[in-house]
Amino acid sequence: MENLVEERWPAQQTPVDLAFAARKKVLEMVHKANASHVGSCLSCVDILAALYARDGGWLEHDPRQPRSAERDRFIMSKGHAAAALYATLSLCGYFPDEWLDTYCEDGSRLGGHCTSDGVPGVELSTGSLGHGLPVGVGVALGLKKSGNRVVVLLSDGELNEGSNWESILLAPKLELDNLIVVVDYNKIQSLGRVEDVIPLEPMADKWKSFGWGVQEVDGHNIAQIMRALDRAPNTYNRPTVILAHTVKGKGVEFMEDKLAWHYKSPNDEQLESALVQIEAAYNQSVMM
Amino acid sequence: MRTRFIKTLTKLAMRDERICLVVGDLGYSVVEEFAERFPDRFVNAGVAEQSMTGLAAGWAMTGKVVFTYSIANFPTLRCLEQIRNDVCAHKLPVKIVAIGGGFAYGAHGYTHHGLEDISAMRSLPNMAVCSPADSTECEGLVRWMMDWDGPAYLRLGRNNEPILHPGDVGLATDRFPILRKGTDIVFMATGAVLGEALKAANMLAERGLQAGVVSAPIIKPFPVNAVEAIGRVTPVILTVEEHSAYGGLGSAVAEVLAETQPGARLVRCHAPEKVNAIGSQAYMQKAAGLDADSLVRRAVQAFVKSTGEHRVVRPSITIQAGSHAPA
């Protein structure tokens, strides 16, 4: 396991490096499995990279000890973006590359929605929206004394589920300052734009009025994400929400901000075009 | 029963730091002692059962054994998906406690009648299902549940139920506690309605029928071999439960009898889908046909049908001086 980790979790892996690699992997996985949700994955890849990267990632974690007591906990409540989490974890050395090829296949460990059973690094099986935050509240409660932090990633459409709001009401009362929610606010849910289905604005005001510390960032700007995570809790004794403004399908021009890419899988041609774009963007950012 | 529950839990919690309790804004005059003794291990999640259950699952993931607590269907049906996906699928040590199974809150109306909970909980993976008939079984089950690795459901009555077990109850997953021996017919009851089955058995004895009475405090894992064994020694098994016909104790017995065919006929005594009545538990039992009189009628009917014997038809009559009429 040590060698595996050293090999695939290079000491110089920055969040930008990790996001680049994960974007490519996600596209390949989704293409091979003919799976949905690529748009949902691409909007949160940068957030995951900011959390997990070896060189500068915010989470306290160690792929060599996936269940260490010192680890922070990350819960992927938007379970349909599983490919993004699996790609990130694999690139950090939690499990072999080859597993990603089995995504959604017969007998695979890697289900279409986050599966924790037998998958190192995945804390909770999710897929039915609205479950991750209540569980995250319980985990944060249990870890309050030990200082471990709990990060829960929600989608915007997911906030339609009332179960979240039960927890959003409760968490400040429990003074869970070790709890951080990140909302992947890509403005599109699964049958339309958020503003057309159930408008969430004024989003920041809602959370503030419920007693949370609120921060807003560009969800594709790693530096901003990191700063926001470092500032949490930005309100004494209260949980924090980071509203990450993102773009569904970010990184692939023909996928960006489009509902259809919640469902469609890229064909061979589209995959190739997408990979070229991502490569170009990465090379450019590295040169800057 | 709820008093015995909280006393037992508090006692266990004094020696086991893992035990925590999350309530759904209920438990007035019941949970205060636990909350005061263990403030770090108690949460009132408010009237928010999905939150209550998710929180319990998360807290259990950090090494705790977490009890949730609310009334009738609130800790189960209201948050069924949380129990299924967060608790059971992860096999977490979350023990779900419902006060007021069946008609314990009879006068409160249909919303407070727990009639589908056993069925729902039974269908979930890794979930143990427990339904005590009195405080003795209740205490035993709380201890048993602590030894059970994973999720469990405890369907309590309410308060002041009569003690039906004079002594210790040997709780195990391979047997039913026996309260009365007899093989002409056998009553198998779960929950406080066991009392009605015992009364019915006594009434049947006056008519010359010896009815066995067993309790079913653990419905999952179900003592399937014991069911088969009972099915071999009696012509009729009557299950009795304040629960729907679908998926409860009666169904559990039906499954075993159908698969093993030991010979007994099954009669399920259960609540109708909706009882259009309001009243105390005793009143509701009668309205649902679960009181002793109704059970006697059904038992006699079933016995006659199964055995063709007519020795039990008349109730006992007083011997008059000089007459040779049988007693």
mmCIF file with all atom_site columns, C-alpha atoms in Angstrom, chain B residues 60-190:
data_model
loop_
_atom_site.group_PDB
_atom_site.id
_atom_site.type_symbol
_atom_site.label_atom_id
_atom_site.label_alt_id
_atom_site.label_comp_id
_atom_site.label_asym_id
_atom_site.label_entity_id
_atom_site.label_seq_id
_atom_site.pdbx_PDB_ins_code
_atom_site.Cartn_x
_atom_site.Cartn_y
_atom_site.Cartn_z
_atom_site.occupancy
_atom_site.B_iso_or_equiv
_atom_site.pdbx_formal_charge
_atom_site.auth_seq_id
_atom_site.auth_comp_id
_atom_site.auth_asym_id
_atom_site.auth_atom_id
_atom_site.pdbx_PDB_model_num
ATOM 1   C CA . ALA B 1 60  ? -22.668 6.109   15.676 1.00 0.00 ? 60  ALA B CA 1
ATOM 2   C CA . MET B 1 61  ? -19.977 6.361   13.000 1.00 0.00 ? 61  MET B CA 1
ATOM 3   C CA . THR B 1 62  ? -17.755 8.027   15.611 1.00 0.00 ? 62  THR B CA 1
ATOM 4   C CA . GLY B 1 63  ? -17.980 5.044   17.942 1.00 0.00 ? 63  GLY B CA 1
ATOM 5   C CA . LYS B 1 64  ? -21.226 5.586   19.833 1.00 0.00 ? 64  LYS B CA 1
ATOM 6   C CA . VAL B 1 65  ? -24.233 3.335   20.293 1.00 0.00 ? 65  VAL B CA 1
ATOM 7   C CA . VAL B 1 66  ? -27.117 5.665   19.644 1.00 0.00 ? 66  VAL B CA 1
ATOM 8   C CA . PHE B 1 67  ? -30.756 5.253   20.651 1.00 0.00 ? 67  PHE B CA 1
ATOM 9   C CA . THR B 1 68  ? -33.408 7.304   18.883 1.00 0.00 ? 68  THR B CA 1
ATOM 10  C CA . TYR B 1 69  ? -36.750 7.849   20.574 1.00 0.00 ? 69  TYR B CA 1
ATOM 11  C CA . SER B 1 70  ? -40.158 9.068   19.522 1.00 0.00 ? 70  SER B CA 1
ATOM 12  C CA . ILE B 1 71  ? -43.802 8.004   19.337 1.00 0.00 ? 71  ILE B CA 1
ATOM 13  C CA . ALA B 1 72  ? -45.545 5.380   17.174 1.00 0.00 ? 72  ALA B CA 1
ATOM 14  C CA . ASN B 1 73  ? -44.603 5.878   13.512 1.00 0.00 ? 73  ASN B CA 1
ATOM 15  C CA . PHE B 1 74  ? -42.501 8.982   13.949 1.00 0.00 ? 74  PHE B CA 1
ATOM 16  C CA . PRO B 1 75  ? -39.122 7.317   14.514 1.00 0.00 ? 75  PRO B CA 1
ATOM 17  C CA . THR B 1 76  ? -39.783 4.756   11.776 1.00 0.00 ? 76  THR B CA 1
ATOM 18  C CA . LEU B 1 77  ? -42.106 5.605   8.908  1.00 0.00 ? 77  LEU B CA 1
ATOM 19  C CA . ARG B 1 78  ? -41.283 9.332   8.958  1.00 0.00 ? 78  ARG B CA 1
ATOM 20  C CA . CYS B 1 79  ? -37.608 8.629   8.409  1.00 0.00 ? 79  CYS B CA 1
ATOM 21  C CA . LEU B 1 80  ? -37.707 5.200   6.805  1.00 0.00 ? 80  LEU B CA 1
ATOM 22  C CA . GLU B 1 81  ? -35.199 6.046   4.102  1.00 0.00 ? 81  GLU B CA 1
ATOM 23  C CA . GLN B 1 82  ? -32.709 7.330   6.638  1.00 0.00 ? 82  GLN B CA 1
ATOM 24  C CA . ILE B 1 83  ? -33.056 4.075   8.555  1.00 0.00 ? 83  ILE B CA 1
ATOM 25  C CA . ARG B 1 84  ? -32.615 2.102   5.360  1.00 0.00 ? 84  ARG B CA 1
ATOM 26  C CA . ASN B 1 85  ? -29.756 3.990   3.690  1.00 0.00 ? 85  ASN B CA 1
ATOM 27  C CA . ASP B 1 86  ? -27.847 5.584   6.539  1.00 0.00 ? 86  ASP B CA 1
ATOM 28  C CA . VAL B 1 87  ? -28.339 3.112   9.371  1.00 0.00 ? 87  VAL B CA 1
ATOM 29  C CA . CYS B 1 88  ? -29.031 -0.345  7.957  1.00 0.00 ? 88  CYS B CA 1
ATOM 30  C CA . ALA B 1 89  ? -26.948 -0.195  4.785  1.00 0.00 ? 89  ALA B CA 1
ATOM 31  C CA . HIS B 1 90  ? -23.962 0.771   6.928  1.00 0.00 ? 90  HIS B CA 1
ATOM 32  C CA . LYS B 1 91  ? -24.899 -1.673  9.697  1.00 0.00 ? 91  LYS B CA 1
ATOM 33  C CA . LEU B 1 92  ? -24.536 1.023   12.316 1.00 0.00 ? 92  LEU B CA 1
ATOM 34  C CA . PRO B 1 93  ? -25.345 0.516   16.015 1.00 0.00 ? 93  PRO B CA 1
ATOM 35  C CA . VAL B 1 94  ? -28.423 2.722   16.016 1.00 0.00 ? 94  VAL B CA 1
ATOM 36  C CA . LYS B 1 95  ? -31.292 1.421   18.161 1.00 0.00 ? 95  LYS B CA 1
ATOM 37  C CA . ILE B 1 96  ? -34.651 2.873   17.225 1.00 0.00 ? 96  ILE B CA 1
ATOM 38  C CA . VAL B 1 97  ? -37.195 3.128   20.017 1.00 0.00 ? 97  VAL B CA 1
ATOM 39  C CA . ALA B 1 98  ? -40.872 3.759   19.414 1.00 0.00 ? 98  ALA B CA 1
ATOM 40  C CA . ILE B 1 99  ? -43.176 4.402   22.335 1.00 0.00 ? 99  ILE B CA 1
ATOM 41  C CA . GLY B 1 100 ? -46.719 3.385   21.667 1.00 0.00 ? 100 GLY B CA 1
ATOM 42  C CA . GLY B 1 101 ? -46.672 0.468   19.284 1.00 0.00 ? 101 GLY B CA 1
ATOM 43  C CA . GLY B 1 102 ? -50.106 -0.743  18.262 1.00 0.00 ? 102 GLY B CA 1
ATOM 44  C CA . PHE B 1 103 ? -52.956 1.013   20.040 1.00 0.00 ? 103 PHE B CA 1
ATOM 45  C CA . ALA B 1 104 ? -51.093 2.225   23.098 1.00 0.00 ? 104 ALA B CA 1
ATOM 46  C CA . TYR B 1 105 ? -52.031 5.784   22.113 1.00 0.00 ? 105 TYR B CA 1
ATOM 47  C CA . GLY B 1 106 ? -55.494 4.664   21.062 1.00 0.00 ? 106 GLY B CA 1
ATOM 48  C CA . ALA B 1 107 ? -57.386 7.786   22.077 1.00 0.00 ? 107 ALA B CA 1
ATOM 49  C CA . HIS B 1 108 ? -54.933 10.000  20.205 1.00 0.00 ? 108 HIS B CA 1
ATOM 50  C CA . GLY B 1 109 ? -56.272 8.810   16.877 1.00 0.00 ? 109 GLY B CA 1
ATOM 51  C CA . TYR B 1 110 ? -55.029 7.061   13.758 1.00 0.00 ? 110 TYR B CA 1
ATOM 52  C CA . THR B 1 111 ? -51.916 9.196   13.339 1.00 0.00 ? 111 THR B CA 1
ATOM 53  C CA . HIS B 1 112 ? -50.658 7.752   16.622 1.00 0.00 ? 112 HIS B CA 1
ATOM 54  C CA . HIS B 1 113 ? -51.487 4.097   15.945 1.00 0.00 ? 113 HIS B CA 1
ATOM 55  C CA . GLY B 1 114 ? -48.380 2.107   15.074 1.00 0.00 ? 114 GLY B CA 1
ATOM 56  C CA . LEU B 1 115 ? -49.646 -0.615  12.764 1.00 0.00 ? 115 LEU B CA 1
ATOM 57  C CA . GLU B 1 116 ? -47.092 -0.994  10.017 1.00 0.00 ? 116 GLU B CA 1
ATOM 58  C CA . ASP B 1 117 ? -43.841 -0.566  11.892 1.00 0.00 ? 117 ASP B CA 1
ATOM 59  C CA . ILE B 1 118 ? -42.990 -4.214  12.404 1.00 0.00 ? 118 ILE B CA 1
ATOM 60  C CA . SER B 1 119 ? -43.495 -4.883  8.716  1.00 0.00 ? 119 SER B CA 1
ATOM 61  C CA . ALA B 1 120 ? -41.386 -1.925  7.653  1.00 0.00 ? 120 ALA B CA 1
ATOM 62  C CA . MET B 1 121 ? -38.524 -2.633  10.046 1.00 0.00 ? 121 MET B CA 1
ATOM 63  C CA . ARG B 1 122 ? -38.563 -6.352  9.331  1.00 0.00 ? 122 ARG B CA 1
ATOM 64  C CA . SER B 1 123 ? -37.920 -5.770  5.659  1.00 0.00 ? 123 SER B CA 1
ATOM 65  C CA . LEU B 1 124 ? -34.677 -3.870  6.257  1.00 0.00 ? 124 LEU B CA 1
ATOM 66  C CA . PRO B 1 125 ? -31.265 -5.565  6.140  1.00 0.00 ? 125 PRO B CA 1
ATOM 67  C CA . ASN B 1 126 ? -29.335 -6.072  9.388  1.00 0.00 ? 126 ASN B CA 1
ATOM 68  C CA . MET B 1 127 ? -32.269 -4.783  11.466 1.00 0.00 ? 127 MET B CA 1
ATOM 69  C CA . ALA B 1 128 ? -33.316 -6.696  14.587 1.00 0.00 ? 128 ALA B CA 1
ATOM 70  C CA . VAL B 1 129 ? -36.980 -6.229  15.519 1.00 0.00 ? 129 VAL B CA 1
ATOM 71  C CA . CYS B 1 130 ? -38.050 -6.399  19.169 1.00 0.00 ? 130 CYS B CA 1
ATOM 72  C CA . SER B 1 131 ? -41.532 -6.091  20.644 1.00 0.00 ? 131 SER B CA 1
ATOM 73  C CA . PRO B 1 132 ? -41.840 -6.567  24.422 1.00 0.00 ? 132 PRO B CA 1
ATOM 74  C CA . ALA B 1 133 ? -45.111 -7.543  26.065 1.00 0.00 ? 133 ALA B CA 1
ATOM 75  C CA . ASP B 1 134 ? -44.266 -6.160  29.479 1.00 0.00 ? 134 ASP B CA 1
ATOM 76  C CA . SER B 1 135 ? -41.544 -4.396  31.419 1.00 0.00 ? 135 SER B CA 1
ATOM 77  C CA . THR B 1 136 ? -39.689 -7.616  32.120 1.00 0.00 ? 136 THR B CA 1
ATOM 78  C CA . GLU B 1 137 ? -39.337 -8.361  28.435 1.00 0.00 ? 137 GLU B CA 1
ATOM 79  C CA . CYS B 1 138 ? -38.529 -4.703  27.839 1.00 0.00 ? 138 CYS B CA 1
ATOM 80  C CA . GLU B 1 139 ? -35.565 -4.679  30.178 1.00 0.00 ? 139 GLU B CA 1
ATOM 81  C CA . GLY B 1 140 ? -34.284 -7.950  28.762 1.00 0.00 ? 140 GLY B CA 1
ATOM 82  C CA . LEU B 1 141 ? -34.585 -6.640  25.228 1.00 0.00 ? 141 LEU B CA 1
ATOM 83  C CA . VAL B 1 142 ? -32.665 -3.439  25.924 1.00 0.00 ? 142 VAL B CA 1
ATOM 84  C CA . ARG B 1 143 ? -29.789 -5.555  27.182 1.00 0.00 ? 143 ARG B CA 1
ATOM 85  C CA . TRP B 1 144 ? -30.136 -7.970  24.285 1.00 0.00 ? 144 TRP B CA 1
ATOM 86  C CA . MET B 1 145 ? -30.093 -5.089  21.795 1.00 0.00 ? 145 MET B CA 1
ATOM 87  C CA . MET B 1 146 ? -26.850 -3.788  23.266 1.00 0.00 ? 146 MET B CA 1
ATOM 88  C CA . ASP B 1 147 ? -25.247 -7.139  22.475 1.00 0.00 ? 147 ASP B CA 1
ATOM 89  C CA . TRP B 1 148 ? -26.744 -7.196  18.991 1.00 0.00 ? 148 TRP B CA 1
ATOM 90  C CA . ASP B 1 149 ? -24.176 -6.023  16.462 1.00 0.00 ? 149 ASP B CA 1
ATOM 91  C CA . GLY B 1 150 ? -25.899 -3.365  14.379 1.00 0.00 ? 150 GLY B CA 1
ATOM 92  C CA . PRO B 1 151 ? -29.290 -1.700  14.055 1.00 0.00 ? 151 PRO B CA 1
ATOM 93  C CA . ALA B 1 152 ? -32.310 -2.707  16.125 1.00 0.00 ? 152 ALA B CA 1
ATOM 94  C CA . TYR B 1 153 ? -35.909 -1.603  16.552 1.00 0.00 ? 153 TYR B CA 1
ATOM 95  C CA . LEU B 1 154 ? -37.705 -1.640  19.893 1.00 0.00 ? 154 LEU B CA 1
ATOM 96  C CA . ARG B 1 155 ? -41.454 -1.317  19.795 1.00 0.00 ? 155 ARG B CA 1
ATOM 97  C CA . LEU B 1 156 ? -42.544 -0.366  23.294 1.00 0.00 ? 156 LEU B CA 1
ATOM 98  C CA . GLY B 1 157 ? -45.966 -0.051  24.822 1.00 0.00 ? 157 GLY B CA 1
ATOM 99  C CA . ARG B 1 158 ? -46.553 2.999   26.910 1.00 0.00 ? 158 ARG B CA 1
ATOM 100 C CA . ASN B 1 159 ? -46.870 2.720   30.659 1.00 0.00 ? 159 ASN B CA 1
ATOM 101 C CA . ASN B 1 160 ? -48.487 0.701   33.401 1.00 0.00 ? 160 ASN B CA 1
ATOM 102 C CA . GLU B 1 161 ? -48.797 -2.492  31.431 1.00 0.00 ? 161 GLU B CA 1
ATOM 103 C CA . PRO B 1 162 ? -49.306 -5.460  33.755 1.00 0.00 ? 162 PRO B CA 1
ATOM 104 C CA . ILE B 1 163 ? -46.308 -7.729  34.288 1.00 0.00 ? 163 ILE B CA 1
ATOM 105 C CA . LEU B 1 164 ? -47.017 -10.965 32.449 1.00 0.00 ? 164 LEU B CA 1
ATOM 106 C CA . HIS B 1 165 ? -43.756 -12.740 33.169 1.00 0.00 ? 165 HIS B CA 1
ATOM 107 C CA . PRO B 1 166 ? -43.413 -13.620 36.822 1.00 0.00 ? 166 PRO B CA 1
ATOM 108 C CA . GLY B 1 167 ? -39.707 -14.304 36.587 1.00 0.00 ? 167 GLY B CA 1
ATOM 109 C CA . ASP B 1 168 ? -36.775 -13.874 34.278 1.00 0.00 ? 168 ASP B CA 1
ATOM 110 C CA . VAL B 1 169 ? -37.396 -14.130 30.570 1.00 0.00 ? 169 VAL B CA 1
ATOM 111 C CA . GLY B 1 170 ? -34.854 -16.162 28.674 1.00 0.00 ? 170 GLY B CA 1
ATOM 112 C CA . LEU B 1 171 ? -34.536 -14.044 25.558 1.00 0.00 ? 171 LEU B CA 1
ATOM 113 C CA . ALA B 1 172 ? -32.954 -15.782 22.615 1.00 0.00 ? 172 ALA B CA 1
ATOM 114 C CA . THR B 1 173 ? -33.367 -15.927 18.894 1.00 0.00 ? 173 THR B CA 1
ATOM 115 C CA . ASP B 1 174 ? -34.077 -19.626 18.864 1.00 0.00 ? 174 ASP B CA 1
ATOM 116 C CA . ARG B 1 175 ? -37.067 -19.794 21.177 1.00 0.00 ? 175 ARG B CA 1
ATOM 117 C CA . PHE B 1 176 ? -40.282 -18.189 22.354 1.00 0.00 ? 176 PHE B CA 1
ATOM 118 C CA . PRO B 1 177 ? -40.834 -17.563 26.057 1.00 0.00 ? 177 PRO B CA 1
ATOM 119 C CA . ILE B 1 178 ? -43.609 -19.924 27.160 1.00 0.00 ? 178 ILE B CA 1
ATOM 120 C CA . LEU B 1 179 ? -46.235 -18.511 29.479 1.00 0.00 ? 179 LEU B CA 1
ATOM 121 C CA . ARG B 1 180 ? -48.719 -21.335 29.400 1.00 0.00 ? 180 ARG B CA 1
ATOM 122 C CA . LYS B 1 181 ? -48.350 -24.938 28.313 1.00 0.00 ? 181 LYS B CA 1
ATOM 123 C CA . GLY B 1 182 ? -50.961 -26.557 26.118 1.00 0.00 ? 182 GLY B CA 1
ATOM 124 C CA . THR B 1 183 ? -51.172 -27.989 22.634 1.00 0.00 ? 183 THR B CA 1
ATOM 125 C CA . ASP B 1 184 ? -54.846 -28.018 21.669 1.00 0.00 ? 184 ASP B CA 1
ATOM 126 C CA . ILE B 1 185 ? -54.109 -24.690 20.147 1.00 0.00 ? 185 ILE B CA 1
ATOM 127 C CA . VAL B 1 186 ? -51.205 -22.273 20.619 1.00 0.00 ? 186 VAL B CA 1
ATOM 128 C CA . PHE B 1 187 ? -51.424 -18.511 20.883 1.00 0.00 ? 187 PHE B CA 1
ATOM 129 C CA . MET B 1 188 ? -48.328 -16.643 19.779 1.00 0.00 ? 188 MET B CA 1
ATOM 130 C CA . ALA B 1 189 ? -48.584 -12.991 20.697 1.00 0.00 ? 189 ALA B CA 1
ATOM 131 C CA . THR B 1 190 ? -46.321 -9.980  20.573 1.00 0.00 ? 190 THR B CA 1
#
